[in-house]
XYZ file of N, CA and C in Angstrom:
312
model
N 135.742 95.443 124.541
C 134.725 96.127 125.322
C 134.060 97.175 124.451
N 132.830 97.450 124.798
C 132.085 98.476 124.097
C 131.021 99.004 125.040
N 130.326 100.009 124.578
C 129.243 100.579 125.367
C 127.903 100.204 124.762
N 126.884 100.296 125.595
C 125.510 100.125 125.135
C 124.753 101.365 125.603
N 123.993 101.983 124.720
C 123.242 103.191 125.051
C 121.760 102.862 125.071
N 121.124 103.143 126.199
C 119.688 102.928 126.367
C 118.977 104.197 125.909
N 118.389 104.159 124.721
C 117.748 105.348 124.157
C 116.561 105.825 124.984
N 115.934 104.919 125.727
C 114.816 105.311 126.583
C 115.290 106.196 127.738
N 116.517 105.996 128.186
C 117.067 106.796 129.285
C 117.805 108.036 128.801
N 118.265 108.023 127.555
C 119.028 109.144 127.003
C 118.149 110.384 126.893
N 118.666 111.498 127.402
C 117.938 112.776 127.357
C 118.423 113.687 126.235
N 119.436 113.247 125.498
C 119.920 114.030 124.365
C 120.756 115.238 124.748
N 121.413 115.204 125.902
C 122.196 116.355 126.361
C 123.482 116.540 125.566
N 124.016 115.445 125.003
C 125.213 115.525 124.183
C 126.532 115.474 124.939
N 126.490 115.311 126.244
C 127.730 115.279 127.018
C 128.618 114.098 126.612
N 128.009 112.956 126.341
C 128.794 111.774 125.957
C 129.523 112.003 124.634
N 128.887 112.702 123.712
C 129.524 112.947 122.415
C 130.732 113.865 122.570
N 130.671 114.772 123.527
C 131.773 115.717 123.694
C 132.980 115.116 124.415
N 132.785 114.057 125.206
C 133.915 113.493 125.949
C 134.512 112.238 125.313
N 133.877 111.664 124.333
C 134.389 110.437 123.712
C 135.710 110.740 122.992
N 136.825 110.148 123.450
C 138.110 110.455 122.825
C 138.241 109.923 121.396
N 137.404 108.975 121.021
C 137.449 108.430 119.670
C 136.416 109.038 118.741
N 135.638 110.003 119.255
C 134.555 110.638 118.483
C 133.644 109.578 117.871
N 133.269 108.584 118.679
C 132.475 107.455 118.202
C 130.990 107.587 118.507
N 130.612 108.524 119.378
C 129.214 108.676 119.772
C 128.615 109.852 119.016
N 127.456 109.618 118.453
C 126.759 110.627 117.659
C 125.376 110.864 118.250
N 124.741 111.963 117.809
C 123.354 112.222 118.174
C 122.506 112.123 116.920
N 121.417 111.350 117.044
C 120.515 111.168 115.918
C 119.557 112.332 115.776
N 118.581 112.179 114.908
C 117.630 113.243 114.622
C 116.807 113.642 115.850
N 116.625 112.718 116.781
C 115.890 113.022 118.014
C 116.841 113.453 119.132
N 118.103 113.708 118.789
C 119.166 114.070 119.729
C 119.580 112.933 120.652
N 119.050 111.741 120.438
C 119.425 110.586 121.241
C 120.799 110.097 120.785
N 121.634 109.737 121.760
C 122.987 109.283 121.458
C 122.976 107.869 120.874
N 123.932 107.599 120.016
C 124.136 106.247 119.498
C 125.597 106.084 119.110
N 126.055 104.852 119.137
C 127.419 104.541 118.718
C 127.316 103.770 117.407
N 127.913 104.337 116.380
C 127.793 103.766 115.041
C 128.570 102.450 114.906
N 129.772 102.403 115.462
C 130.625 101.224 115.344
C 131.074 100.771 116.739
N 130.244 100.009 117.442
C 130.565 99.590 118.813
C 131.910 98.878 118.959
N 132.325 98.155 117.936
C 133.593 97.416 118.029
C 134.799 98.346 118.073
N 134.631 99.605 117.658
C 135.733 100.561 117.686
C 135.889 101.238 119.050
N 134.941 101.014 119.952
C 134.975 101.631 121.280
C 136.195 101.152 122.056
N 136.890 102.071 122.718
C 138.107 101.755 123.465
C 137.788 101.239 124.864
N 136.559 101.448 125.330
C 136.193 101.024 126.680
C 136.767 101.914 127.763
N 137.004 103.171 127.462
C 137.637 104.082 128.420
C 136.685 104.526 129.536
N 135.385 104.415 129.318
C 134.324 104.754 130.282
C 134.114 106.250 130.497
N 134.721 107.103 129.680
C 134.515 108.544 129.816
C 133.042 108.916 129.675
N 132.380 108.349 128.696
C 130.973 108.676 128.448
C 130.081 108.179 129.582
N 130.433 107.037 130.138
C 129.628 106.465 131.227
C 129.676 107.368 132.441
N 130.870 107.865 132.766
C 131.025 108.752 133.916
C 130.358 110.098 133.679
N 130.277 110.523 132.429
C 129.699 111.827 132.109
C 128.167 111.805 132.050
N 127.579 110.644 131.774
C 126.121 110.545 131.629
C 125.445 110.574 133.003
N 124.681 111.618 133.240
C 124.000 111.791 134.528
C 122.651 111.073 134.571
N 122.293 110.396 133.498
C 120.989 109.744 133.405
C 121.086 108.218 133.432
N 122.299 107.693 133.505
C 122.481 106.237 133.541
C 122.111 105.555 132.245
N 122.231 106.291 131.138
C 121.814 105.751 129.845
C 122.897 104.926 129.157
N 124.123 104.986 129.666
C 125.225 104.293 129.003
C 125.812 103.249 129.950
N 126.001 102.060 129.431
C 126.611 100.973 130.202
C 127.795 100.422 129.424
N 128.799 99.976 130.164
C 129.948 99.319 129.558
C 129.670 97.824 129.523
N 129.793 97.244 128.341
C 129.588 95.815 128.165
C 130.872 95.105 128.571
N 130.777 94.240 129.562
C 131.944 93.498 130.044
C 131.928 92.113 129.416
N 132.670 91.953 128.363
C 132.670 90.714 127.604
C 133.435 89.587 128.267
N 133.316 88.424 127.698
C 133.973 87.223 128.221
C 135.488 87.362 128.205
N 136.018 88.171 127.294
C 137.468 88.317 127.188
C 138.090 88.947 128.426
N 137.296 89.650 129.233
C 137.819 90.219 130.475
C 137.124 89.620 131.701
N 136.458 88.510 131.512
C 135.824 87.814 132.623
C 134.428 88.286 132.964
N 133.874 89.188 132.161
C 132.559 89.745 132.451
C 131.400 88.882 131.995
N 131.645 88.014 131.047
C 130.626 87.097 130.537
C 129.314 87.796 130.171
N 129.410 89.000 129.602
C 128.222 89.695 129.149
C 127.555 90.573 130.182
N 128.248 90.892 131.245
C 127.707 91.791 132.269
C 127.698 93.221 131.751
N 126.884 94.071 132.394
C 126.838 95.490 132.061
C 127.221 96.293 133.286
N 128.041 97.340 133.092
C 128.479 98.164 134.206
C 128.077 99.615 133.979
N 127.433 100.208 134.978
C 127.066 101.617 134.950
C 127.677 102.293 136.174
N 127.603 103.603 136.223
C 128.179 104.338 137.347
C 127.226 105.416 137.825
N 127.231 105.637 139.135
C 126.517 106.761 139.748
C 127.568 107.594 140.454
N 127.469 108.909 140.307
C 128.462 109.798 140.887
C 127.824 110.753 141.881
N 128.485 110.938 143.014
C 128.136 111.974 143.978
C 129.390 112.814 144.143
N 129.322 113.923 144.861
C 130.540 114.721 145.036
C 131.700 113.941 145.682
N 131.390 112.955 146.504
C 132.441 112.230 147.209
C 132.723 110.823 146.700
N 131.783 110.226 145.954
C 131.952 108.817 145.572
C 131.575 108.535 144.123
N 132.135 107.447 143.623
C 131.699 106.822 142.377
C 131.223 105.437 142.769
N 130.035 105.073 142.345
C 129.525 103.736 142.608
C 129.344 103.026 141.276
N 130.162 102.005 141.052
C 130.079 101.208 139.833
C 129.141 100.036 140.096
N 128.054 99.957 139.330
C 127.078 98.873 139.467
C 127.261 97.897 138.319
N 127.434 96.622 138.661
C 127.603 95.576 137.657
C 126.391 94.652 137.710
N 125.696 94.550 136.583
C 124.571 93.631 136.463
C 125.025 92.437 135.641
N 125.021 91.287 136.276
C 125.495 90.076 135.606
C 124.356 89.402 134.846
N 124.715 88.570 133.897
C 123.723 87.899 133.053
C 122.779 87.018 133.846
N 123.245 86.483 134.971
C 122.393 85.618 135.779
C 121.438 86.408 136.679
N 121.462 87.741 136.570
C 120.576 88.593 137.356
C 121.190 89.110 138.641
N 122.318 88.570 139.040
C 122.959 89.050 140.261
C 123.624 90.404 140.005
N 123.883 91.112 141.093
C 124.463 92.440 140.991
C 125.657 92.563 141.921
N 126.575 93.415 141.524
C 127.742 93.707 142.346
C 127.937 95.215 142.339
N 128.410 95.755 143.446
C 128.612 97.186 143.563
C 130.040 97.450 144.030
N 130.705 98.399 143.364
C 132.054 98.790 143.745
C 131.996 100.274 144.095
N 132.310 100.604 145.336
C 132.248 101.973 145.824
C 133.653 102.563 145.877
N 133.834 103.715 145.240
C 135.123 104.398 145.213
C 134.973 105.750 145.903
N 135.788 105.999 146.901
C 135.819 107.302 147.553
C 136.743 108.200 146.726
N 136.190 109.237 146.117
C 136.973 110.103 145.231
C 138.126 110.791 145.955
N 137.918 111.126 147.212
C 138.948 111.845 147.961
C 140.112 110.947 148.366
N 139.885 109.652 148.408
C 140.922 108.715 148.829
C 141.526 107.924 147.676
N 140.916 107.977 146.498
C 141.309 107.069 145.415
C 142.685 107.340 144.831
N 143.199 108.535 144.933
C 144.494 108.839 144.323
C 145.613 109.018 145.331
N 145.368 108.637 146.552
C 146.429 108.727 147.563
C 147.322 107.499 147.457
N 148.599 107.734 147.459
C 149.560 106.630 147.340
C 150.372 106.506 148.607
């Protein structure tokens, strides 16, 4: 798994660079984020959750059944909504209630 950064959506805030546990995300001369070595990405999704502009997507490869889908997230105080865009154009949405997600 790896991430894809949409430079058109990136605002250059640098939040993704500060949360990447592998220090794999950098800011270029225009302050736009980029990942130098995508294959080194752990797929932890920290940067995706931190990006408030929807500029980062997780690439869901065939090895995990994603067949090239892209996953982004939208966050509200109460929910996380994971949006999956599949290669065939279809979409799937996974809604997580933050207040209920860690109850066992």
